[in-house]
Coordinates of C-alpha atoms in Angstrom, one line a residue:
M1 CA 13.9 3.4 -31.6
K2 CA 14.2 0.0 -29.0
I3 CA 13.4 1.7 -25.6
V4 CA 12.9 -0.2 -23.0
V5 CA 9.6 0.5 -20.7
L6 CA 10.6 -0.1 -16.9
A7 CA 8.5 0.2 -14.4
G8 CA 6.9 -1.7 -11.3
G9 CA 9.2 -2.5 -8.3
T10 CA 8.3 -2.5 -5.3
S11 CA 7.4 0.1 -4.5
S12 CA 3.0 1.4 -3.0
E13 CA 2.7 2.9 -6.0
R14 CA 3.9 -0.7 -8.3
D15 CA 0.4 -2.0 -9.9
V16 CA -0.6 2.3 -10.7
S17 CA 3.3 1.9 -12.4
L18 CA 2.6 -0.4 -14.3
S19 CA -0.9 0.5 -15.8
S20 CA 1.7 3.6 -16.8
G21 CA 4.0 1.9 -17.8
S22 CA 1.9 -0.3 -20.1
R23 CA 0.4 2.1 -22.0
I24 CA 2.8 3.9 -22.8
Y25 CA 4.3 1.0 -24.2
D26 CA 1.3 0.1 -26.4
A27 CA 1.8 4.0 -27.4
L28 CA 5.4 3.6 -28.5
K29 CA 4.8 0.5 -29.8
S30 CA 1.8 1.8 -32.4
R31 CA 5.0 4.7 -33.3
G32 CA 7.1 1.9 -34.8
H33 CA 9.6 1.4 -32.1
Q34 CA 11.4 -1.1 -30.9
A35 CA 10.4 -1.4 -27.7
I36 CA 9.6 -3.5 -23.8
L37 CA 8.1 -3.1 -20.8
L38 CA 9.8 -4.7 -18.1
D39 CA 9.3 -5.2 -14.2
V40 CA 12.3 -3.2 -12.9
Y41 CA 12.0 -5.9 -10.6
L42 CA 11.1 -8.8 -11.2
G43 CA 13.2 -8.4 -14.6
L44 CA 13.3 -11.5 -17.3
K45 CA 14.0 -14.1 -16.4
T46 CA 15.3 -16.4 -19.0
D47 CA 17.9 -19.8 -19.1
E48 CA 18.6 -18.4 -22.9
P49 CA 21.2 -15.4 -23.6
V50 CA 19.8 -12.1 -24.0
T51 CA 21.0 -10.3 -27.0
E52 CA 19.3 -7.2 -28.8
Q53 CA 17.4 -9.4 -30.6
I54 CA 14.1 -8.9 -28.0
F55 CA 13.4 -5.9 -29.0
E56 CA 12.4 -7.4 -32.2
A57 CA 10.7 -10.9 -30.8
P58 CA 6.9 -10.9 -31.0
I59 CA 6.0 -11.3 -27.0
D60 CA 3.0 -9.4 -25.9
W61 CA 4.6 -7.3 -22.9
T62 CA 1.3 -6.5 -21.4
K63 CA -0.3 -9.7 -21.4
D64 CA 0.2 -10.2 -17.6
I65 CA -0.6 -6.7 -16.4
Q66 CA -4.1 -5.8 -14.7
A67 CA -6.6 -3.3 -13.8
I68 CA -5.5 -1.3 -10.8
S69 CA -6.9 -2.3 -7.9
E70 CA -9.1 0.4 -4.8
S71 CA -6.4 -0.3 -2.5
H72 CA -2.5 0.2 -2.3
P73 CA -1.2 -3.2 -3.2
D74 CA 0.0 -5.7 -0.5
L75 CA 3.9 -6.3 -1.5
S76 CA 5.0 -8.3 1.7
R77 CA 4.4 -12.0 -1.4
L78 CA 6.7 -9.6 -4.1
K79 CA 10.4 -11.2 -2.9
E80 CA 9.4 -14.7 -3.0
Q81 CA 9.2 -14.2 -6.7
R82 CA 13.0 -13.8 -6.9
K83 CA 15.1 -16.5 -6.4
D84 CA 18.2 -14.0 -5.1
G85 CA 15.8 -12.8 -2.4
G86 CA 14.9 -9.4 -3.5
R87 CA 19.1 -7.9 -2.1
S88 CA 18.9 -5.5 -5.4
M89 CA 16.6 -3.7 -6.7
F90 CA 17.2 -4.3 -11.1
G91 CA 16.0 -8.1 -11.3
P92 CA 17.2 -11.0 -14.1
N93 CA 18.8 -8.8 -17.2
V94 CA 17.0 -5.2 -16.5
L95 CA 20.2 -3.6 -16.2
T96 CA 21.8 -5.7 -19.5
L97 CA 19.0 -4.5 -21.4
C98 CA 19.0 -0.9 -20.2
E99 CA 22.7 -0.7 -22.0
M100 CA 21.3 -2.2 -25.0
A101 CA 18.2 1.0 -25.3
D102 CA 18.8 4.0 -27.1
I103 CA 17.0 5.6 -23.7
V104 CA 15.2 4.2 -21.0
F105 CA 11.4 5.6 -20.3
L106 CA 10.8 5.5 -17.0
G107 CA 7.5 4.5 -16.5
L108 CA 8.2 4.3 -11.9
H109 CA 6.5 6.0 -9.2
G110 CA 7.4 7.1 -5.7
A111 CA 9.9 5.1 -3.6
N112 CA 12.8 3.3 -5.7
G113 CA 11.7 4.7 -9.2
E114 CA 11.3 8.4 -8.6
D115 CA 13.4 9.2 -5.9
G116 CA 16.0 9.4 -7.7
R117 CA 18.0 6.2 -7.0
I118 CA 17.9 4.4 -10.3
Q119 CA 18.7 8.2 -12.1
A120 CA 22.1 8.0 -10.0
A121 CA 22.6 4.5 -10.9
F122 CA 21.8 4.7 -14.7
D123 CA 23.7 8.2 -15.1
L124 CA 27.2 6.3 -13.3
M125 CA 26.7 3.0 -16.2
G126 CA 25.9 5.7 -19.5
I127 CA 21.9 4.6 -19.7
R128 CA 19.7 7.4 -20.9
Y129 CA 16.2 8.3 -19.5
T130 CA 13.4 10.3 -19.4
G131 CA 12.6 12.2 -17.1
T132 CA 14.4 14.9 -15.0
G133 CA 18.2 14.2 -13.1
Y134 CA 19.0 12.1 -10.0
L135 CA 18.7 15.5 -7.5
S136 CA 16.1 17.0 -8.3
S137 CA 13.9 14.1 -8.0
A138 CA 15.6 13.5 -4.6
L139 CA 14.5 17.2 -3.9
A140 CA 11.1 16.4 -5.1
M141 CA 10.2 13.2 -3.8
D142 CA 10.7 14.5 -0.1
K143 CA 8.3 16.9 1.0
G144 CA 9.8 18.2 3.8
L145 CA 12.7 19.4 2.0
S146 CA 11.0 20.4 -1.3
K147 CA 8.6 22.2 1.2
Q148 CA 11.7 24.7 2.6
L149 CA 13.0 25.1 -1.1
F150 CA 9.6 26.7 -1.7
L151 CA 9.3 28.4 1.1
E152 CA 13.1 30.3 -0.2
A153 CA 11.8 30.2 -3.1
G154 CA 8.7 32.6 -2.3
I155 CA 6.1 30.4 -3.4
P156 CA 3.9 29.0 -0.9
T157 CA 3.0 26.3 0.0
P158 CA 1.2 24.7 3.6
K159 CA 2.0 25.4 7.0
G160 CA 3.3 22.4 8.1
F161 CA 5.9 20.3 10.0
T162 CA 7.7 17.4 10.1
L163 CA 8.3 13.9 12.7
K164 CA 10.7 11.0 12.1
N165 CA 9.3 8.0 13.2
G166 CA 8.6 7.3 16.9
Q167 CA 8.2 10.7 17.3
T168 CA 4.9 12.1 18.7
A169 CA 3.0 15.8 19.1
D170 CA 0.7 17.2 20.8
P171 CA -2.8 17.2 19.4
S172 CA -3.6 20.3 21.2
S173 CA -1.3 23.0 19.5
I174 CA -2.6 21.4 15.7
P175 CA -5.5 23.8 14.2
Y176 CA -7.6 21.3 11.8
P177 CA -8.5 19.6 10.4
C178 CA -5.0 19.0 9.2
M179 CA -3.5 16.4 7.3
V180 CA -0.3 13.5 8.2
K181 CA 1.3 12.9 5.5
T182 CA 4.7 10.4 5.0
I183 CA 6.9 12.3 3.8
C184 CA 8.4 10.5 0.9
G185 CA 5.1 8.4 -0.8
G186 CA 2.2 9.1 -3.8
S187 CA -0.2 8.6 -5.3
S188 CA -1.7 9.9 -1.7
V189 CA -1.1 6.6 -0.1
G190 CA 0.3 7.3 3.5
T191 CA -1.7 10.3 3.4
Y192 CA -5.1 11.2 5.8
R193 CA -6.7 13.9 7.2
V194 CA -7.2 14.1 10.6
N195 CA -10.6 15.8 12.1
N196 CA -10.2 15.2 15.5
P197 CA -7.7 15.5 18.2
E198 CA -7.8 12.2 19.7
D199 CA -7.9 10.3 16.1
L200 CA -3.8 12.5 15.8
P201 CA -1.8 9.0 17.5
G202 CA -3.3 6.3 15.7
V203 CA -2.6 8.3 12.1
L204 CA 0.7 8.7 13.0
A205 CA 1.1 5.4 13.6
D206 CA -0.6 4.0 10.5
A207 CA 1.8 6.7 8.8
Y208 CA 5.0 5.4 10.3
A209 CA 4.2 2.3 8.1
F210 CA 5.0 3.8 4.7
G211 CA 8.2 5.4 6.0
E212 CA 10.5 6.7 8.8
D213 CA 9.2 10.6 8.4
V214 CA 6.0 11.9 8.6
I215 CA 4.6 15.4 7.6
V216 CA 1.8 17.3 9.9
E217 CA 0.3 20.2 7.7
Q218 CA -2.4 22.2 7.2
F219 CA -5.4 21.7 5.8
I220 CA -6.7 24.3 3.2
D221 CA -10.7 23.7 1.9
G222 CA -10.4 24.5 -0.8
R223 CA -9.9 23.6 -4.7
E224 CA -7.6 20.7 -5.7
F225 CA -5.5 22.0 -9.6
S226 CA -3.0 20.4 -11.2
V227 CA -0.4 21.6 -14.3
G228 CA 2.3 19.6 -16.2
I229 CA 5.4 20.9 -17.2
I230 CA 7.0 20.4 -20.2
E231 CA 10.6 22.0 -21.0
G232 CA 9.8 24.6 -18.3
K233 CA 6.6 26.3 -19.3
A234 CA 3.0 25.1 -17.8
L235 CA 0.1 23.1 -19.4
P236 CA -3.4 23.9 -19.5
I237 CA -4.6 23.7 -15.4
I238 CA -6.9 21.1 -14.5
E239 CA -9.0 20.9 -11.8
I240 CA -9.7 17.7 -9.1
A241 CA -12.9 17.4 -8.1
P242 CA -13.0 14.2 -5.9
L243 CA -16.9 12.8 -5.7
E244 CA -16.8 11.6 -1.7
G245 CA -14.1 12.5 0.7
F246 CA -9.8 13.9 -1.0
Y247 CA -8.2 13.1 -3.8
D248 CA -6.4 10.1 -2.3
Y249 CA -5.7 5.8 -4.0
K250 CA -9.0 5.3 -5.2
N251 CA -10.5 8.3 -6.2
K252 CA -7.6 8.2 -8.2
Y253 CA -7.6 5.8 -10.5
Q254 CA -11.7 4.1 -10.5
P255 CA -12.3 5.9 -13.4
G256 CA -16.1 7.7 -12.0
S257 CA -14.4 8.8 -8.6
T258 CA -13.3 12.1 -9.3
I259 CA -14.2 14.8 -11.9
E260 CA -11.9 16.4 -14.4
T261 CA -12.2 19.6 -16.0
C262 CA -9.1 20.6 -18.3
P263 CA -8.8 23.6 -18.5
A264 CA -9.9 24.6 -14.9
D265 CA -12.8 27.2 -14.3
L266 CA -10.2 29.8 -13.6
S267 CA -11.0 33.5 -14.3
E268 CA -7.1 34.5 -16.8
A269 CA -5.5 36.9 -14.2
L270 CA -6.1 33.4 -11.2
T271 CA -4.9 31.0 -14.2
L272 CA -1.5 32.5 -15.3
K273 CA -0.8 33.3 -11.7
L274 CA -0.5 29.2 -11.2
Q275 CA 1.1 28.2 -14.3
G276 CA 3.4 31.2 -12.6
Y277 CA 3.5 29.7 -9.6
A278 CA 4.2 26.2 -11.4
E279 CA 7.0 27.4 -13.5
Q280 CA 8.8 28.6 -10.4
V281 CA 8.7 25.0 -8.5
F282 CA 10.1 23.6 -11.6
E283 CA 12.4 26.2 -11.2
A284 CA 13.3 26.1 -7.7
L285 CA 13.8 21.8 -7.3
K286 CA 16.4 22.3 -11.0
L287 CA 13.8 20.0 -12.6
T288 CA 14.8 19.4 -16.3
S289 CA 12.4 17.7 -18.5
Y290 CA 9.0 18.0 -17.3
A291 CA 7.2 16.7 -14.7
R292 CA 3.4 18.0 -13.0
I293 CA 3.2 20.0 -9.8
D294 CA 0.0 19.9 -7.8
F295 CA -2.0 22.8 -5.8
M296 CA -4.8 23.6 -3.6
M297 CA -6.8 27.0 -3.3
D298 CA -8.6 28.5 0.0
R299 CA -11.9 27.7 -1.1
L300 CA -12.2 31.7 1.1
D301 CA -9.1 34.3 -0.4
E302 CA -8.4 31.7 -3.4
S303 CA -5.0 31.9 -2.2
F304 CA -2.9 29.2 -3.8
Y305 CA -0.6 26.9 -2.0
C306 CA 2.5 24.1 -3.4
L307 CA 1.3 20.9 -2.1
E308 CA 4.1 19.0 -4.0
A309 CA 5.7 18.1 -7.5
N310 CA 5.8 14.1 -9.6
T311 CA 8.8 14.4 -11.2
L312 CA 7.2 11.6 -12.8
P313 CA 3.8 11.8 -13.4
G314 CA 1.0 9.2 -14.6
M315 CA 0.2 8.1 -16.8
T316 CA -2.7 6.0 -16.1
P317 CA -6.4 5.8 -17.8
T318 CA -6.8 8.5 -15.5
S319 CA -4.1 10.3 -15.1
L320 CA -4.0 14.4 -14.8
L321 CA -0.6 14.7 -17.7
P322 CA -2.3 13.1 -20.6
Q323 CA -5.2 15.2 -20.0
E324 CA -3.6 18.5 -19.8
A325 CA -1.3 17.5 -22.7
A326 CA -4.4 16.5 -25.0
A327 CA -6.9 20.4 -24.4
V328 CA -3.2 21.4 -26.5
G329 CA -4.2 18.5 -29.4
I330 CA -1.8 16.4 -27.8
S331 CA -2.2 12.9 -28.3
F332 CA -1.5 10.2 -25.4
E333 CA 0.8 9.3 -28.4
D334 CA 2.6 11.7 -29.7
L335 CA 3.2 12.7 -25.8
C336 CA 4.9 9.9 -24.6
E337 CA 7.1 11.2 -28.2
K338 CA 7.7 14.6 -26.9
L339 CA 9.0 13.3 -23.4
I340 CA 11.1 11.3 -25.2
E341 CA 12.5 13.5 -26.9
V342 CA 12.7 16.3 -24.9
S343 CA 14.6 13.8 -22.8
L344 CA 17.3 13.3 -24.9
A345 CA 17.7 17.1 -25.7
R346 CA 19.6 16.2 -21.6
Y347 CA 21.8 14.7 -23.4
R348 CA 23.5 16.7 -25.8
E349 CA 26.3 18.6 -26.8
P350 CA 25.7 21.3 -25.2

């Protein structure tokens, strides 16, 4: 198949996306697909007409991809690389090449990639892509909206409330420690643990730098888990135990920073309960194809709390979904093929 692997973009998870995209690209090439890797924002700069022959060209599409750094990328100079100033999310020739492809494998993460806007544009243009649709992407990306849907579906989630940019909260009204998160962020960028009331105003100011809305949420002291879902069915559970702090950007992507155990050391009853919650989340958010759902388990009473759903899970060397798939004998290459297969099923005639 002719496949465009779409990565990069302008979110705070840009570097993570490029890492995911390069691994996906390599896996698809190894299986004989005519794959190319594109940065959705920078596109392909060329003075020559773009034709389908480019899918066969001997181009190393991953040569400029760097390892993920310990901090999220500085995006301030990215627009300088676009002659048009970056008015459109789509860089030169991106849409043309995506229209030529049999499917676009979305290796995008975070805002401007995982929030449904690119999916909506592709739907209007008749471009097929991996993952869920635009509406479920948008619902899952907004932690405030998804929390409301969890509650309506009877899925336990930490107590919390949202604030608009500029709003403040009475520090004495909140139990500590608490978590402050930008409402549409990912990879724990814009996520903070607040231990003392006097720290809250400064943390809120920092969080507003990542978006107009933030969520202040109950801190759950316990164990952290993630559950991959493919076609509505849960994969083995993975437990995440950072060596220091919580599962932040550094601990997610720097090898050796976190101990990951899959299958997680849980009783059969707790395993089935957590997998059941993950499948409920998949249904409540109207997700299709695949996703990954994150949870905390209270250390004292073993109660589970859903944190969020990820509609385009990471595919980096340290990412969780590939580890869960490997636990049931699915190689990374087979996983990429499987995600294409279940995504194409959305386009088949009923």
